[in-house]
């Protein structure tokens, strides 16, 4: 029981952190307030979706914790891999950086 409570508290904390990150990104990109005007709308939307995948998996992990806290921990680890392993956003930025002229 203690293990399950700990897993739920951790998941809730991660959801709050992820939603704060989403709000920061949404604020920074609305009307290109704090980002380059060259950033495409598609990239902004893609990053929003990637950010929101975390809270979605955390909610699933919290639900799984009621019958398997270990499965929840595995899901938490998978979310970390989602953010660590380079994906479409990282590849877009790498391609853009390689295409930009050097001064």
JSON list of C-alpha atoms in Angstrom, two decimals:
[
{"chain": "A", "resi": 1, "resn": "UNK", "atom": "CA", "xyz": [0.00, 0.00, 0.00]},
{"chain": "A", "resi": 2, "resn": "UNK", "atom": "CA", "xyz": [2.81, 2.41, 0.85]},
{"chain": "A", "resi": 3, "resn": "UNK", "atom": "CA", "xyz": [4.44, 1.69, -2.49]},
{"chain": "A", "resi": 4, "resn": "UNK", "atom": "CA", "xyz": [1.23, 2.50, -4.36]},
{"chain": "A", "resi": 5, "resn": "UNK", "atom": "CA", "xyz": [0.76, 5.80, -2.52]},
{"chain": "A", "resi": 6, "resn": "UNK", "atom": "CA", "xyz": [4.33, 6.80, -3.30]},
{"chain": "A", "resi": 7, "resn": "UNK", "atom": "CA", "xyz": [3.85, 5.99, -6.98]},
{"chain": "A", "resi": 8, "resn": "UNK", "atom": "CA", "xyz": [0.64, 8.05, -7.11]},
{"chain": "A", "resi": 9, "resn": "UNK", "atom": "CA", "xyz": [2.26, 11.05, -5.39]},
{"chain": "A", "resi": 10, "resn": "UNK", "atom": "CA", "xyz": [5.23, 10.89, -7.76]},
{"chain": "A", "resi": 11, "resn": "UNK", "atom": "CA", "xyz": [2.91, 10.70, -10.78]},
{"chain": "A", "resi": 12, "resn": "UNK", "atom": "CA", "xyz": [0.81, 13.63, -9.58]},
{"chain": "A", "resi": 13, "resn": "UNK", "atom": "CA", "xyz": [3.95, 15.68, -9.04]},
{"chain": "A", "resi": 14, "resn": "UNK", "atom": "CA", "xyz": [5.18, 14.86, -12.55]},
{"chain": "A", "resi": 15, "resn": "UNK", "atom": "CA", "xyz": [1.81, 15.82, -14.03]},
{"chain": "A", "resi": 16, "resn": "UNK", "atom": "CA", "xyz": [1.99, 19.22, -12.34]},
{"chain": "A", "resi": 17, "resn": "UNK", "atom": "CA", "xyz": [5.55, 19.75, -13.56]},
{"chain": "A", "resi": 18, "resn": "UNK", "atom": "CA", "xyz": [4.64, 18.72, -17.11]},
{"chain": "A", "resi": 19, "resn": "UNK", "atom": "CA", "xyz": [1.63, 21.01, -17.19]},
{"chain": "A", "resi": 20, "resn": "UNK", "atom": "CA", "xyz": [3.79, 23.90, -15.96]},
{"chain": "A", "resi": 21, "resn": "UNK", "atom": "CA", "xyz": [6.21, 23.19, -18.82]},
{"chain": "A", "resi": 22, "resn": "UNK", "atom": "CA", "xyz": [3.28, 23.16, -21.25]},
{"chain": "A", "resi": 23, "resn": "UNK", "atom": "CA", "xyz": [2.05, 26.53, -19.94]},
{"chain": "A", "resi": 24, "resn": "UNK", "atom": "CA", "xyz": [5.54, 28.03, -20.27]},
{"chain": "A", "resi": 25, "resn": "UNK", "atom": "CA", "xyz": [5.83, 26.79, -23.85]},
{"chain": "A", "resi": 26, "resn": "UNK", "atom": "CA", "xyz": [2.33, 28.02, -24.74]},
{"chain": "A", "resi": 27, "resn": "UNK", "atom": "CA", "xyz": [3.07, 31.46, -23.29]},
{"chain": "A", "resi": 28, "resn": "UNK", "atom": "CA", "xyz": [6.46, 31.74, -24.98]},
{"chain": "A", "resi": 29, "resn": "UNK", "atom": "CA", "xyz": [5.17, 30.72, -28.39]},
{"chain": "A", "resi": 30, "resn": "UNK", "atom": "CA", "xyz": [1.84, 32.57, -28.48]},
{"chain": "A", "resi": 31, "resn": "UNK", "atom": "CA", "xyz": [2.36, 35.29, -31.05]},
{"chain": "A", "resi": 32, "resn": "UNK", "atom": "CA", "xyz": [6.11, 34.42, -31.01]},
{"chain": "A", "resi": 33, "resn": "UNK", "atom": "CA", "xyz": [6.49, 36.35, -27.73]},
{"chain": "A", "resi": 34, "resn": "UNK", "atom": "CA", "xyz": [9.71, 34.74, -26.60]},
{"chain": "A", "resi": 35, "resn": "UNK", "atom": "CA", "xyz": [10.77, 32.64, -29.58]},
{"chain": "A", "resi": 36, "resn": "UNK", "atom": "CA", "xyz": [12.14, 33.40, -33.01]},
{"chain": "A", "resi": 37, "resn": "UNK", "atom": "CA", "xyz": [9.52, 34.42, -35.57]},
{"chain": "A", "resi": 38, "resn": "UNK", "atom": "CA", "xyz": [11.09, 31.82, -37.88]},
{"chain": "A", "resi": 39, "resn": "UNK", "atom": "CA", "xyz": [9.75, 28.93, -35.76]},
{"chain": "A", "resi": 40, "resn": "UNK", "atom": "CA", "xyz": [6.92, 27.30, -37.68]},
{"chain": "A", "resi": 41, "resn": "UNK", "atom": "CA", "xyz": [3.45, 26.80, -36.27]},
{"chain": "A", "resi": 42, "resn": "UNK", "atom": "CA", "xyz": [3.88, 23.08, -36.97]},
{"chain": "A", "resi": 43, "resn": "UNK", "atom": "CA", "xyz": [6.94, 22.90, -34.71]},
{"chain": "A", "resi": 44, "resn": "UNK", "atom": "CA", "xyz": [5.13, 24.77, -31.93]},
{"chain": "A", "resi": 45, "resn": "UNK", "atom": "CA", "xyz": [2.20, 22.34, -32.13]},
{"chain": "A", "resi": 46, "resn": "UNK", "atom": "CA", "xyz": [4.48, 19.29, -32.29]},
{"chain": "A", "resi": 47, "resn": "UNK", "atom": "CA", "xyz": [6.33, 20.36, -29.15]},
{"chain": "A", "resi": 48, "resn": "UNK", "atom": "CA", "xyz": [3.01, 20.90, -27.36]},
{"chain": "A", "resi": 49, "resn": "UNK", "atom": "CA", "xyz": [1.95, 17.36, -28.25]},
{"chain": "A", "resi": 50, "resn": "UNK", "atom": "CA", "xyz": [5.26, 15.92, -27.07]},
{"chain": "A", "resi": 51, "resn": "UNK", "atom": "CA", "xyz": [4.97, 17.78, -23.77]},
{"chain": "A", "resi": 52, "resn": "UNK", "atom": "CA", "xyz": [1.39, 16.54, -23.24]},
{"chain": "A", "resi": 53, "resn": "UNK", "atom": "CA", "xyz": [2.36, 12.92, -23.88]},
{"chain": "A", "resi": 54, "resn": "UNK", "atom": "CA", "xyz": [4.08, 12.90, -20.48]},
{"chain": "A", "resi": 55, "resn": "UNK", "atom": "CA", "xyz": [1.02, 13.77, -18.38]},
{"chain": "A", "resi": 56, "resn": "UNK", "atom": "CA", "xyz": [-1.07, 11.31, -20.39]},
{"chain": "A", "resi": 57, "resn": "UNK", "atom": "CA", "xyz": [1.33, 8.45, -19.59]},
{"chain": "A", "resi": 58, "resn": "UNK", "atom": "CA", "xyz": [1.60, 9.60, -15.97]},
{"chain": "A", "resi": 59, "resn": "UNK", "atom": "CA", "xyz": [-2.20, 9.36, -15.65]},
{"chain": "A", "resi": 60, "resn": "UNK", "atom": "CA", "xyz": [-2.12, 5.85, -17.09]},
{"chain": "A", "resi": 61, "resn": "UNK", "atom": "CA", "xyz": [0.71, 4.94, -14.70]},
{"chain": "A", "resi": 62, "resn": "UNK", "atom": "CA", "xyz": [-1.30, 6.23, -11.74]},
{"chain": "A", "resi": 63, "resn": "UNK", "atom": "CA", "xyz": [-4.21, 4.04, -12.81]},
{"chain": "A", "resi": 64, "resn": "UNK", "atom": "CA", "xyz": [-1.89, 1.04, -13.16]},
{"chain": "A", "resi": 65, "resn": "UNK", "atom": "CA", "xyz": [-0.49, 1.63, -9.68]},
{"chain": "A", "resi": 66, "resn": "UNK", "atom": "CA", "xyz": [-3.71, 0.26, -8.17]},
{"chain": "A", "resi": 67, "resn": "UNK", "atom": "CA", "xyz": [-2.87, -3.22, -9.42]},
{"chain": "A", "resi": 68, "resn": "UNK", "atom": "CA", "xyz": [0.89, -3.04, -10.18]},
{"chain": "A", "resi": 69, "resn": "UNK", "atom": "CA", "xyz": [3.15, -0.32, -8.77]},
{"chain": "A", "resi": 70, "resn": "UNK", "atom": "CA", "xyz": [6.09, -1.88, -10.65]},
{"chain": "A", "resi": 71, "resn": "UNK", "atom": "CA", "xyz": [4.32, -1.42, -13.98]},
{"chain": "A", "resi": 72, "resn": "UNK", "atom": "CA", "xyz": [3.80, 2.23, -13.05]},
{"chain": "A", "resi": 73, "resn": "UNK", "atom": "CA", "xyz": [7.50, 2.65, -12.42]},
{"chain": "A", "resi": 74, "resn": "UNK", "atom": "CA", "xyz": [8.27, 1.13, -15.82]},
{"chain": "A", "resi": 75, "resn": "UNK", "atom": "CA", "xyz": [5.88, 3.62, -17.45]},
{"chain": "A", "resi": 76, "resn": "UNK", "atom": "CA", "xyz": [7.59, 6.49, -15.62]},
{"chain": "A", "resi": 77, "resn": "UNK", "atom": "CA", "xyz": [10.94, 5.32, -16.98]},
{"chain": "A", "resi": 78, "resn": "UNK", "atom": "CA", "xyz": [9.51, 5.14, -20.51]},
{"chain": "A", "resi": 79, "resn": "UNK", "atom": "CA", "xyz": [8.40, 8.77, -20.29]},
{"chain": "A", "resi": 80, "resn": "UNK", "atom": "CA", "xyz": [11.98, 9.72, -19.43]},
{"chain": "A", "resi": 81, "resn": "UNK", "atom": "CA", "xyz": [13.15, 7.93, -22.55]},
{"chain": "A", "resi": 82, "resn": "UNK", "atom": "CA", "xyz": [10.59, 9.87, -24.57]},
{"chain": "A", "resi": 83, "resn": "UNK", "atom": "CA", "xyz": [12.27, 13.11, -23.53]},
{"chain": "A", "resi": 84, "resn": "UNK", "atom": "CA", "xyz": [15.87, 11.84, -23.71]},
{"chain": "A", "resi": 85, "resn": "UNK", "atom": "CA", "xyz": [15.91, 9.97, -27.04]},
{"chain": "A", "resi": 86, "resn": "UNK", "atom": "CA", "xyz": [16.02, 12.37, -29.99]},
{"chain": "A", "resi": 87, "resn": "UNK", "atom": "CA", "xyz": [12.73, 12.52, -31.84]},
{"chain": "A", "resi": 88, "resn": "UNK", "atom": "CA", "xyz": [11.13, 14.58, -34.59]},
{"chain": "A", "resi": 89, "resn": "UNK", "atom": "CA", "xyz": [11.58, 17.90, -32.79]},
{"chain": "A", "resi": 90, "resn": "UNK", "atom": "CA", "xyz": [15.27, 17.28, -32.19]},
{"chain": "A", "resi": 91, "resn": "UNK", "atom": "CA", "xyz": [15.81, 16.18, -35.78]},
{"chain": "A", "resi": 92, "resn": "UNK", "atom": "CA", "xyz": [14.03, 19.29, -37.05]},
{"chain": "A", "resi": 93, "resn": "UNK", "atom": "CA", "xyz": [16.25, 21.54, -34.98]},
{"chain": "A", "resi": 94, "resn": "UNK", "atom": "CA", "xyz": [19.39, 19.66, -36.03]},
{"chain": "A", "resi": 95, "resn": "UNK", "atom": "CA", "xyz": [18.45, 19.97, -39.72]},
{"chain": "A", "resi": 96, "resn": "UNK", "atom": "CA", "xyz": [17.65, 23.64, -39.32]},
{"chain": "A", "resi": 97, "resn": "UNK", "atom": "CA", "xyz": [20.95, 24.30, -37.57]},
{"chain": "A", "resi": 98, "resn": "UNK", "atom": "CA", "xyz": [22.91, 22.48, -40.29]},
{"chain": "A", "resi": 99, "resn": "UNK", "atom": "CA", "xyz": [21.12, 24.46, -43.03]},
{"chain": "A", "resi": 100, "resn": "UNK", "atom": "CA", "xyz": [21.72, 27.88, -41.46]},
{"chain": "A", "resi": 101, "resn": "UNK", "atom": "CA", "xyz": [24.70, 29.80, -42.84]},
{"chain": "A", "resi": 102, "resn": "UNK", "atom": "CA", "xyz": [27.65, 30.33, -40.55]},
{"chain": "A", "resi": 103, "resn": "UNK", "atom": "CA", "xyz": [28.87, 33.93, -40.07]}
]
